[in-house]
Amino acid sequence: MRSQQGTISTPSLAGSYDGRVDSRVDNSSSYRSSAHNLAIGNNNSNYNFTQGDSTLEVLSDRWNAYQAWWAKQYKEQPFYRIWTKSKWTLLFSALMLLAYSCFAFAISLGYILGHFENAAIALEFHGNLVYITLIGSIVGILSALVGLIGIFKENRIWLSYYNLMLWSVFALYLSVGYIAFRQSKNHLRAHLKDEWIHSYTREQRLLVQRNLKCCGYQGSTYYGEYDLRCFPMTSLPGCPHKYN
């Protein structure tokens, strides 16, 4: 009886040990098959975490398989079919920022280099607006490029930088409008007359007269700076109309 019990107990222990090993092998094989299905593109919505998926290695492998599946999705389908309306709106806003920042950069740089008519007058009397516009346009171009990188890469870090840079662009462009509003809050002709009489120097008046081909404020005899073209009997008109 003892020998029979020994022969019976030994196979039972071996059978239970084999059952544990078989269960572990089944769990690992089921996990590998599920990760393989994700990697090759089989999207099984009924797949759930099992008890064997609780380790960090399993989670990292599943994440890699998920990224591989998304990479395959992007290769098979073009981005314009996968993107949502929010992404298209964000792309459109970044392109708009890039467009008007490039336009502002070209205009301000043209005034600084003197390629536009009356650029010398604009730099002399409104130079702060020109330079602030130039700085704002440069920051706007850089912000738009950072935003486009974040949009196409779908990287939240780049998009966070893009969000922070947009505030600086907004502050610079807003300051241009505020300064221009402060300069023109009074009646423009009265403001120009006061500046022409009390604020402008001889060189500034000559600069306006030579660039606009005028003489004096209301005429050659009203606070005019005389030179070879501007003198009391000249036929040149006053400067407020052209300057306005």
CSV table of N, CA, C and O in Angstrom, one decimal, residues 23-148:
chain,number,residue,atom,x,y,z
A,23,SER,N,0.3,26.6,-17.8
A,23,SER,CA,-0.5,27.8,-17.7
A,23,SER,C,0.4,29.0,-18.0
A,23,SER,O,0.0,30.0,-18.7
A,24,ARG,N,1.7,29.0,-17.5
A,24,ARG,CA,2.5,30.2,-17.8
A,24,ARG,C,2.9,30.3,-19.2
A,24,ARG,O,2.9,31.4,-19.8
A,25,VAL,N,3.1,29.1,-19.8
A,25,VAL,CA,3.4,29.1,-21.3
A,25,VAL,C,2.3,29.6,-22.1
A,25,VAL,O,2.4,30.4,-23.0
A,26,ASP,N,1.0,29.2,-21.7
A,26,ASP,CA,-0.2,29.7,-22.4
A,26,ASP,C,-0.3,31.2,-22.2
A,26,ASP,O,-0.7,31.9,-23.2
A,27,ASN,N,-0.1,31.7,-21.0
A,27,ASN,CA,-0.2,33.2,-20.8
A,27,ASN,C,0.8,34.0,-21.7
A,27,ASN,O,0.5,35.0,-22.3
A,28,SER,N,2.1,33.5,-21.6
A,28,SER,CA,3.1,34.2,-22.4
A,28,SER,C,2.8,34.1,-23.9
A,28,SER,O,3.0,35.0,-24.7
A,29,SER,N,2.3,32.9,-24.3
A,29,SER,CA,2.0,32.8,-25.8
A,29,SER,C,0.8,33.6,-26.2
A,29,SER,O,0.8,34.2,-27.3
A,30,SER,N,-0.2,33.7,-25.3
A,30,SER,CA,-1.3,34.6,-25.6
A,30,SER,C,-0.9,36.0,-25.7
A,30,SER,O,-1.4,36.8,-26.5
A,31,TYR,N,0.0,36.5,-24.7
A,31,TYR,CA,0.5,37.9,-24.8
A,31,TYR,C,1.2,38.1,-26.0
A,31,TYR,O,1.1,39.2,-26.7
A,32,ARG,N,2.1,37.2,-26.4
A,32,ARG,CA,2.9,37.4,-27.6
A,32,ARG,C,2.1,37.4,-28.9
A,32,ARG,O,2.3,38.2,-29.8
A,33,SER,N,1.1,36.6,-28.9
A,33,SER,CA,0.2,36.6,-30.1
A,33,SER,C,-0.6,37.9,-30.1
A,33,SER,O,-0.8,38.5,-31.2
A,34,SER,N,-1.0,38.5,-29.0
A,34,SER,CA,-1.8,39.7,-29.0
A,34,SER,C,-0.9,40.9,-29.4
A,34,SER,O,-1.3,41.8,-30.2
A,35,ALA,N,0.4,40.9,-28.9
A,35,ALA,CA,1.3,42.0,-29.3
A,35,ALA,C,1.7,41.8,-30.8
A,35,ALA,O,1.8,42.8,-31.5
A,36,HIS,N,1.8,40.6,-31.2
A,36,HIS,CA,2.1,40.4,-32.6
A,36,HIS,C,0.9,40.9,-33.5
A,36,HIS,O,1.1,41.5,-34.6
A,37,ASN,N,-0.3,40.7,-33.0
A,37,ASN,CA,-1.5,41.1,-33.8
A,37,ASN,C,-1.5,42.6,-33.9
A,37,ASN,O,-1.8,43.2,-34.9
A,38,LEU,N,-1.1,43.3,-32.8
A,38,LEU,CA,-1.0,44.8,-32.8
A,38,LEU,C,0.1,45.2,-33.8
A,38,LEU,O,-0.1,46.2,-34.5
A,39,ALA,N,1.2,44.5,-33.8
A,39,ALA,CA,2.3,45.0,-34.6
A,39,ALA,C,2.0,44.8,-36.1
A,39,ALA,O,2.4,45.6,-36.9
A,40,ILE,N,1.3,43.7,-36.4
A,40,ILE,CA,1.0,43.5,-37.9
A,40,ILE,C,-0.2,44.2,-38.3
A,40,ILE,O,-0.5,44.2,-39.5
A,41,GLY,N,-0.9,44.9,-37.4
A,41,GLY,CA,-2.1,45.7,-37.8
A,41,GLY,C,-3.4,45.1,-37.6
A,41,GLY,O,-4.4,45.6,-38.0
A,42,ASN,N,-3.5,44.0,-36.8
A,42,ASN,CA,-4.8,43.4,-36.5
A,42,ASN,C,-5.4,44.1,-35.3
A,42,ASN,O,-4.9,43.9,-34.2
A,43,ASN,N,-6.3,45.0,-35.5
A,43,ASN,CA,-6.9,45.7,-34.4
A,43,ASN,C,-8.0,44.9,-33.7
A,43,ASN,O,-9.1,44.9,-34.3
A,44,ASN,N,-7.7,44.3,-32.6
A,44,ASN,CA,-8.8,43.5,-31.9
A,44,ASN,C,-9.3,44.4,-30.8
A,44,ASN,O,-8.6,44.6,-29.8
A,45,SER,N,-10.5,44.9,-30.9
A,45,SER,CA,-11.1,45.8,-29.9
A,45,SER,C,-11.4,45.0,-28.6
A,45,SER,O,-11.6,45.6,-27.6
A,46,ASN,N,-11.6,43.6,-28.7
A,46,ASN,CA,-12.0,42.8,-27.5
A,46,ASN,C,-10.8,42.4,-26.7
A,46,ASN,O,-10.9,41.7,-25.7
A,47,TYR,N,-9.5,42.8,-27.1
A,47,TYR,CA,-8.4,42.4,-26.4
A,47,TYR,C,-8.3,43.2,-25.1
A,47,TYR,O,-8.4,44.5,-25.1
A,48,ASN,N,-8.2,42.6,-23.9
A,48,ASN,CA,-8.1,43.2,-22.6
A,48,ASN,C,-6.8,42.8,-21.9
A,48,ASN,O,-6.2,41.7,-22.3
A,49,PHE,N,-6.4,43.5,-20.9
A,49,PHE,CA,-5.3,43.1,-20.1
A,49,PHE,C,-5.6,41.8,-19.3
A,49,PHE,O,-6.7,41.6,-18.8
A,50,THR,N,-4.6,40.9,-19.4
A,50,THR,CA,-4.8,39.7,-18.6
A,50,THR,C,-3.9,39.8,-17.4
A,50,THR,O,-3.2,40.8,-17.1
A,51,GLN,N,-3.9,38.7,-16.6
A,51,GLN,CA,-3.1,38.7,-15.4
A,51,GLN,C,-1.6,38.8,-15.6
A,51,GLN,O,-0.8,39.3,-14.9
A,52,GLY,N,-1.2,38.2,-16.8
A,52,GLY,CA,0.2,38.3,-17.1
A,52,GLY,C,0.7,39.6,-17.7
A,52,GLY,O,1.9,39.8,-17.9
A,53,ASP,N,-0.2,40.6,-17.9
A,53,ASP,CA,0.2,41.9,-18.4
A,53,ASP,C,0.5,42.9,-17.3
A,53,ASP,O,0.5,44.1,-17.6
A,54,SER,N,0.7,42.5,-16.1
A,54,SER,CA,0.9,43.4,-15.0
A,54,SER,C,2.4,43.9,-14.8
A,54,SER,O,2.6,44.8,-14.1
A,55,THR,N,3.3,43.3,-15.5
A,55,THR,CA,4.7,43.6,-15.3
A,55,THR,C,5.1,44.8,-16.3
A,55,THR,O,4.4,45.0,-17.3
A,56,LEU,N,6.1,45.5,-15.9
A,56,LEU,CA,6.6,46.7,-16.7
A,56,LEU,C,7.1,46.2,-18.1
A,56,LEU,O,6.9,47.0,-19.1
A,57,GLU,N,7.7,45.1,-18.2
A,57,GLU,CA,8.2,44.6,-19.5
A,57,GLU,C,7.0,44.4,-20.4
A,57,GLU,O,7.1,44.7,-21.6
A,58,VAL,N,6.0,43.8,-19.9
A,58,VAL,CA,4.8,43.5,-20.8
A,58,VAL,C,4.2,44.8,-21.3
A,58,VAL,O,3.8,45.0,-22.4
A,59,LEU,N,4.1,45.8,-20.4
A,59,LEU,CA,3.5,47.1,-20.7
A,59,LEU,C,4.4,47.8,-21.8
A,59,LEU,O,3.9,48.4,-22.7
A,60,SER,N,5.7,47.8,-21.6
A,60,SER,CA,6.6,48.5,-22.6
A,60,SER,C,6.5,47.8,-23.9
A,60,SER,O,6.5,48.4,-25.0
A,61,ASP,N,6.4,46.4,-23.9
A,61,ASP,CA,6.3,45.7,-25.2
A,61,ASP,C,5.0,46.0,-25.9
A,61,ASP,O,4.9,46.2,-27.1
A,62,ARG,N,4.0,46.1,-25.1
A,62,ARG,CA,2.7,46.5,-25.7
A,62,ARG,C,2.6,47.9,-26.2
A,62,ARG,O,2.1,48.1,-27.3
A,63,TRP,N,3.3,48.8,-25.5
A,63,TRP,CA,3.4,50.2,-26.0
A,63,TRP,C,4.2,50.2,-27.4
A,63,TRP,O,3.8,51.0,-28.3
A,64,ASN,N,5.3,49.5,-27.4
A,64,ASN,CA,6.0,49.4,-28.7
A,64,ASN,C,5.2,48.8,-29.8
A,64,ASN,O,5.3,49.3,-31.0
A,65,ALA,N,4.5,47.8,-29.5
A,65,ALA,CA,3.6,47.2,-30.5
A,65,ALA,C,2.5,48.2,-31.0
A,65,ALA,O,2.2,48.3,-32.1
A,66,TYR,N,2.0,49.0,-30.0
A,66,TYR,CA,1.0,50.0,-30.3
A,66,TYR,C,1.5,51.1,-31.2
A,66,TYR,O,0.9,51.5,-32.2
A,67,GLN,N,2.8,51.5,-30.9
A,67,GLN,CA,3.4,52.5,-31.8
A,67,GLN,C,3.7,52.0,-33.2
A,67,GLN,O,3.5,52.7,-34.2
A,68,ALA,N,4.1,50.7,-33.3
A,68,ALA,CA,4.3,50.1,-34.6
A,68,ALA,C,3.0,50.0,-35.4
A,68,ALA,O,3.0,50.2,-36.6
A,69,TRP,N,2.0,49.7,-34.7
A,69,TRP,CA,0.7,49.7,-35.4
A,69,TRP,C,0.2,51.0,-35.9
A,69,TRP,O,-0.2,51.1,-37.1
A,70,TRP,N,0.4,52.1,-35.1
A,70,TRP,CA,0.1,53.4,-35.6
A,70,TRP,C,1.0,53.9,-36.7
A,70,TRP,O,0.6,54.5,-37.7
A,71,ALA,N,2.3,53.5,-36.7
A,71,ALA,CA,3.2,53.8,-37.8
A,71,ALA,C,2.8,53.1,-39.1
A,71,ALA,O,2.8,53.7,-40.1
A,72,LYS,N,2.3,51.9,-38.9
A,72,LYS,CA,1.8,51.2,-40.1
A,72,LYS,C,0.5,51.9,-40.6
A,72,LYS,O,0.3,52.0,-41.9
A,73,GLN,N,-0.3,52.3,-39.7
A,73,GLN,CA,-1.6,53.0,-40.1
A,73,GLN,C,-1.2,54.3,-40.9
A,73,GLN,O,-1.9,54.6,-41.9
A,74,TYR,N,-0.2,55.0,-40.5
A,74,TYR,CA,0.2,56.3,-41.2
A,74,TYR,C,0.8,56.0,-42.5
A,74,TYR,O,0.7,56.8,-43.5
A,75,LYS,N,1.5,54.8,-42.6
A,75,LYS,CA,2.0,54.5,-43.9
A,75,LYS,C,1.0,54.1,-44.9
A,75,LYS,O,1.0,54.3,-46.1
A,76,GLU,N,0.0,53.4,-44.4
A,76,GLU,CA,-1.1,52.9,-45.3
A,76,GLU,C,-2.1,54.0,-45.7
A,76,GLU,O,-2.6,54.0,-46.9
A,77,GLN,N,-2.4,54.9,-44.8
A,77,GLN,CA,-3.3,56.0,-45.1
A,77,GLN,C,-2.6,57.3,-45.1
A,77,GLN,O,-1.8,57.6,-44.2
A,78,PRO,N,-2.9,58.2,-46.0
A,78,PRO,CA,-2.3,59.6,-45.9
A,78,PRO,C,-2.8,60.4,-44.7
A,78,PRO,O,-3.9,60.1,-44.2
A,79,PHE,N,-2.0,61.4,-44.4
A,79,PHE,CA,-2.4,62.1,-43.1
A,79,PHE,C,-3.7,62.9,-43.3
A,79,PHE,O,-4.4,63.1,-42.3
A,80,TYR,N,-4.0,63.3,-44.5
A,80,TYR,CA,-5.2,64.1,-44.7
A,80,TYR,C,-6.5,63.3,-44.5
A,80,TYR,O,-7.6,63.8,-44.4
A,81,ARG,N,-6.4,62.0,-44.4
A,81,ARG,CA,-7.5,61.2,-44.1
A,81,ARG,C,-7.6,60.8,-42.6
A,81,ARG,O,-8.7,60.5,-42.1
A,82,ILE,N,-6.5,60.9,-41.9
A,82,ILE,CA,-6.5,60.6,-40.5
A,82,ILE,C,-6.7,61.8,-39.6
A,82,ILE,O,-7.3,61.7,-38.5
A,83,TRP,N,-6.2,63.0,-40.1
A,83,TRP,CA,-6.3,64.2,-39.3
A,83,TRP,C,-7.8,64.6,-39.0
A,83,TRP,O,-8.6,64.5,-39.9
A,84,THR,N,-8.0,65.2,-37.8
A,84,THR,CA,-9.3,65.7,-37.4
A,84,THR,C,-9.4,67.1,-37.8
A,84,THR,O,-8.5,67.8,-38.3
A,85,LYS,N,-10.6,67.7,-37.6
A,85,LYS,CA,-10.8,69.1,-37.9
A,85,LYS,C,-10.0,70.0,-37.0
A,85,LYS,O,-9.6,71.1,-37.4
A,86,SER,N,-9.8,69.6,-35.8
A,86,SER,CA,-9.0,70.4,-34.9
A,86,SER,C,-7.5,70.6,-35.4
A,86,SER,O,-6.9,71.6,-35.3
A,87,LYS,N,-7.0,69.5,-35.9
A,87,LYS,CA,-5.6,69.5,-36.4
A,87,LYS,C,-5.6,70.4,-37.7
A,87,LYS,O,-4.6,71.2,-37.9
A,88,TRP,N,-6.6,70.3,-38.5
A,88,TRP,CA,-6.6,71.2,-39.7
A,88,TRP,C,-6.8,72.6,-39.3
A,88,TRP,O,-6.2,73.5,-40.0
A,89,THR,N,-7.6,72.9,-38.3
A,89,THR,CA,-7.7,74.3,-37.9
A,89,THR,C,-6.4,74.8,-37.3
A,89,THR,O,-6.0,76.0,-37.6
A,90,LEU,N,-5.7,74.0,-36.5
A,90,LEU,CA,-4.4,74.4,-36.0
A,90,LEU,C,-3.4,74.6,-37.1
A,90,LEU,O,-2.6,75.6,-37.0
A,91,LEU,N,-3.4,73.8,-38.1
A,91,LEU,CA,-2.5,74.0,-39.2
A,91,LEU,C,-2.8,75.2,-40.0
A,91,LEU,O,-1.9,76.0,-40.4
A,92,PHE,N,-4.1,75.5,-40.2
A,92,PHE,CA,-4.5,76.7,-40.9
A,92,PHE,C,-4.1,78.0,-40.2
A,92,PHE,O,-3.6,79.0,-40.7
A,93,SER,N,-4.2,78.0,-38.8
A,93,SER,CA,-3.8,79.1,-38.0
A,93,SER,C,-2.3,79.4,-38.1
A,93,SER,O,-1.9,80.5,-38.1
A,94,ALA,N,-1.6,78.3,-38.0
A,94,ALA,CA,-0.1,78.4,-38.1
A,94,ALA,C,0.3,78.9,-39.4
A,94,ALA,O,1.3,79.8,-39.5
A,95,LEU,N,-0.3,78.5,-40.5
A,95,LEU,CA,0.0,79.0,-41.8
A,95,LEU,C,-0.3,80.5,-42.0
A,95,LEU,O,0.4,81.3,-42.6
A,96,MET,N,-1.5,80.9,-41.4
A,96,MET,CA,-1.9,82.3,-41.4
A,96,MET,C,-0.9,83.1,-40.7
A,96,MET,O,-0.5,84.2,-41.1
A,97,LEU,N,-0.4,82.7,-39.5
A,97,LEU,CA,0.6,83.4,-38.7
A,97,LEU,C,1.9,83.5,-39.5
A,97,LEU,O,2.5,84.6,-39.6
A,98,LEU,N,2.3,82.5,-40.2
A,98,LEU,CA,3.5,82.5,-41.0
A,98,LEU,C,3.3,83.5,-42.2
A,98,LEU,O,4.3,84.2,-42.5
A,99,ALA,N,2.1,83.5,-42.8
A,99,ALA,CA,1.9,84.4,-44.0
A,99,ALA,C,2.0,85.9,-43.6
A,99,ALA,O,2.7,86.6,-44.2
A,100,TYR,N,1.2,86.3,-42.6
A,100,TYR,CA,1.2,87.7,-42.3
A,100,TYR,C,2.5,88.1,-41.5
A,100,TYR,O,2.8,89.3,-41.5
A,101,SER,N,3.2,87.2,-40.9
A,101,SER,CA,4.5,87.6,-40.3
A,101,SER,C,5.5,87.8,-41.4
A,101,SER,O,6.3,88.7,-41.3
A,102,CYS,N,5.5,87.0,-42.4
A,102,CYS,CA,6.4,87.2,-43.6
A,102,CYS,C,6.1,88.5,-44.3
A,102,CYS,O,7.0,89.3,-44.7
A,103,PHE,N,4.8,88.8,-44.4
A,103,PHE,CA,4.4,90.1,-45.0
A,103,PHE,C,4.9,91.3,-44.2
A,103,PHE,O,5.4,92.3,-44.7
A,104,ALA,N,4.7,91.2,-42.9
A,104,ALA,CA,5.1,92.3,-42.0
A,104,ALA,C,6.6,92.4,-42.0
A,104,ALA,O,7.2,93.5,-41.9
A,105,PHE,N,7.3,91.3,-42.1
A,105,PHE,CA,8.8,91.3,-42.1
A,105,PHE,C,9.3,92.0,-43.4
A,105,PHE,O,10.2,92.8,-43.4
A,106,ALA,N,8.6,91.7,-44.5
A,106,ALA,CA,9.0,92.3,-45.8
A,106,ALA,C,8.8,93.8,-45.8
A,106,ALA,O,9.6,94.6,-46.3
A,107,ILE,N,7.6,94.2,-45.3
A,107,ILE,CA,7.3,95.7,-45.3
A,107,ILE,C,8.2,96.4,-44.4
A,107,ILE,O,8.8,97.5,-44.7
A,108,SER,N,8.4,95.9,-43.1
A,108,SER,CA,9.3,96.7,-42.2
A,108,SER,C,10.8,96.7,-42.7
A,108,SER,O,11.4,97.7,-42.6
A,109,LEU,N,11.2,95.6,-43.2
A,109,LEU,CA,12.6,95.5,-43.8
A,109,LEU,C,12.7,96.5,-45.0
A,109,LEU,O,13.8,97.1,-45.2
A,110,GLY,N,11.7,96.6,-45.8
A,110,GLY,CA,11.7,97.5,-46.9
A,110,GLY,C,11.9,98.9,-46.5
A,110,GLY,O,12.6,99.7,-47.1
A,111,TYR,N,11.1,99.3,-45.4
A,111,TYR,CA,11.3,100.7,-44.9
A,111,TYR,C,12.7,100.9,-44.3
A,111,TYR,O,13.2,102.0,-44.5
A,112,ILE,N,13.2,99.9,-43.6
A,112,ILE,CA,14.5,100.1,-43.0
A,112,ILE,C,15.6,100.2,-44.1
A,112,ILE,O,16.5,101.1,-43.9
A,113,LEU,N,15.5,99.4,-45.1
A,113,LEU,CA,16.5,99.5,-46.2
A,113,LEU,C,16.2,100.6,-47.2
A,113,LEU,O,17.1,100.9,-48.1
A,114,GLY,N,15.1,101.3,-47.1
A,114,GLY,CA,14.8,102.5,-47.9
A,114,GLY,C,14.3,102.1,-49.3
A,114,GLY,O,14.5,102.9,-50.2
A,115,HIS,N,13.7,101.0,-49.4
A,115,HIS,CA,13.2,100.6,-50.8
A,115,HIS,C,11.8,101.2,-51.1
A,115,HIS,O,11.3,101.1,-52.2
A,116,PHE,N,11.1,101.7,-50.1
A,116,PHE,CA,9.8,102.3,-50.3
A,116,PHE,C,9.9,103.8,-50.3
A,116,PHE,O,10.8,104.4,-49.8
A,117,GLU,N,8.9,104.4,-51.0
A,117,GLU,CA,8.8,105.9,-51.1
A,117,GLU,C,8.6,106.5,-49.7
A,117,GLU,O,7.8,105.9,-48.9
A,118,ASN,N,9.3,107.5,-49.4
A,118,ASN,CA,9.1,108.2,-48.1
A,118,ASN,C,9.5,107.3,-46.9
A,118,ASN,O,9.0,107.5,-45.8
A,119,ALA,N,10.5,106.4,-47.2
A,119,ALA,CA,10.9,105.5,-46.1
A,119,ALA,C,11.7,106.3,-45.0
A,119,ALA,O,11.6,106.0,-43.8
A,120,ALA,N,12.4,107.3,-45.5
A,120,ALA,CA,13.2,108.1,-44.5
A,120,ALA,C,12.3,108.9,-43.5
A,120,ALA,O,12.6,109.0,-42.3
A,121,ILE,N,11.1,109.3,-44.0
A,121,ILE,CA,10.2,110.0,-43.1
A,121,ILE,C,9.6,109.0,-42.1
A,121,ILE,O,9.4,109.3,-40.9
A,122,ALA,N,9.3,107.8,-42.6
A,122,ALA,CA,8.7,106.8,-41.7
A,122,ALA,C,9.7,106.4,-40.6
A,122,ALA,O,9.3,106.2,-39.5
A,123,LEU,N,11.0,106.3,-41.0
A,123,LEU,CA,12.0,105.9,-40.0
A,123,LEU,C,12.2,107.0,-39.0
A,123,LEU,O,12.5,106.8,-37.8
A,124,GLU,N,12.1,108.3,-39.5
A,124,GLU,CA,12.4,109.4,-38.6
A,124,GLU,C,11.4,109.6,-37.6
A,124,GLU,O,11.6,109.9,-36.4
A,125,PHE,N,10.1,109.6,-38.0
A,125,PHE,CA,9.0,109.9,-37.1
A,125,PHE,C,8.2,108.7,-36.6
A,125,PHE,O,7.5,108.9,-35.6
A,126,HIS,N,8.4,107.6,-37.2
A,126,HIS,CA,7.7,106.4,-36.7
A,126,HIS,C,8.6,105.2,-36.7
A,126,HIS,O,8.2,104.1,-37.0
A,127,GLY,N,9.8,105.4,-36.4
A,127,GLY,CA,10.8,104.4,-36.4
A,127,GLY,C,10.5,103.3,-35.3
A,127,GLY,O,10.8,102.1,-35.6
A,128,ASN,N,10.0,103.7,-34.2
A,128,ASN,CA,9.7,102.7,-33.2
A,128,ASN,C,8.6,101.7,-33.7
A,128,ASN,O,8.7,100.5,-33.4
A,129,LEU,N,7.6,102.1,-34.4
A,129,LEU,CA,6.7,101.2,-35.0
A,129,LEU,C,7.3,100.3,-36.0
A,129,LEU,O,7.0,99.1,-36.0
A,130,VAL,N,8.2,100.8,-36.8
A,130,VAL,CA,8.8,99.9,-37.8
A,130,VAL,C,9.7,98.9,-37.2
A,130,VAL,O,9.6,97.7,-37.5
A,131,TYR,N,10.5,99.2,-36.2
A,131,TYR,CA,11.4,98.2,-35.5
A,131,TYR,C,10.6,97.2,-34.7
A,131,TYR,O,11.0,96.0,-34.6
A,132,ILE,N,9.5,97.7,-34.0
A,132,ILE,CA,8.7,96.7,-33.2
A,132,ILE,C,8.0,95.7,-34.2
A,132,ILE,O,7.9,94.5,-33.9
A,133,THR,N,7.6,96.2,-35.3
A,133,THR,CA,7.0,95.4,-36.3
A,133,THR,C,8.0,94.3,-36.9
A,133,THR,O,7.6,93.2,-37.1
A,134,LEU,N,9.2,94.8,-37.1
A,134,LEU,CA,10.2,93.9,-37.5
A,134,LEU,C,10.5,92.8,-36.5
A,134,LEU,O,10.6,91.6,-36.9
A,135,ILE,N,10.6,93.1,-35.2
A,135,ILE,CA,10.9,92.1,-34.2
A,135,ILE,C,9.7,91.2,-34.1
A,135,ILE,O,9.9,90.0,-33.9
A,136,GLY,N,8.5,91.8,-34.1
A,136,GLY,CA,7.3,90.9,-34.0
A,136,GLY,C,7.2,89.9,-35.1
A,136,GLY,O,6.8,88.8,-35.0
A,137,SER,N,7.5,90.4,-36.3
A,137,SER,CA,7.4,89.5,-37.5
A,137,SER,C,8.5,88.4,-37.4
A,137,SER,O,8.2,87.2,-37.8
A,138,ILE,N,9.7,88.7,-36.9
A,138,ILE,CA,10.7,87.6,-36.8
A,138,ILE,C,10.2,86.6,-35.7
A,138,ILE,O,10.3,85.3,-36.0
A,139,VAL,N,9.7,87.0,-34.6
A,139,VAL,CA,9.2,86.1,-33.6
A,139,VAL,C,8.0,85.3,-34.1
A,139,VAL,O,7.8,84.2,-33.8
A,140,GLY,N,7.2,86.0,-34.9
A,140,GLY,CA,6.0,85.3,-35.5
A,140,GLY,C,6.4,84.2,-36.5
A,140,GLY,O,5.8,83.1,-36.5
A,141,ILE,N,7.4,84.4,-37.3
A,141,ILE,CA,7.9,83.4,-38.2
A,141,ILE,C,8.5,82.2,-37.4
A,141,ILE,O,8.2,81.1,-37.8
A,142,LEU,N,9.3,82.5,-36.4
A,142,LEU,CA,9.8,81.4,-35.6
A,142,LEU,C,8.8,80.6,-34.9
A,142,LEU,O,8.8,79.4,-34.8
A,143,SER,N,7.7,81.4,-34.4
A,143,SER,CA,6.6,80.7,-33.7
A,143,SER,C,5.9,79.8,-34.7
A,143,SER,O,5.5,78.7,-34.3
A,144,ALA,N,5.6,80.3,-35.9
A,144,ALA,CA,4.9,79.5,-36.9
A,144,ALA,C,5.7,78.2,-37.2
A,144,ALA,O,5.1,77.1,-37.4
A,145,LEU,N,7.0,78.3,-37.4
A,145,LEU,CA,7.8,77.2,-37.7
A,145,LEU,C,7.8,76.1,-36.6
A,145,LEU,O,7.7,74.9,-36.8
A,146,VAL,N,7.9,76.6,-35.3
A,146,VAL,CA,7.8,75.7,-34.2
A,146,VAL,C,6.4,75.0,-34.1
A,146,VAL,O,6.3,73.8,-33.9
A,147,GLY,N,5.4,75.8,-34.4
A,147,GLY,CA,4.0,75.2,-34.4
A,147,GLY,C,3.9,74.2,-35.5
A,147,GLY,O,3.2,73.1,-35.3
A,148,LEU,N,4.4,74.4,-36.7
A,148,LEU,CA,4.3,73.4,-37.8
A,148,LEU,C,5.0,72.1,-37.5
A,148,LEU,O,4.6,71.0,-37.8
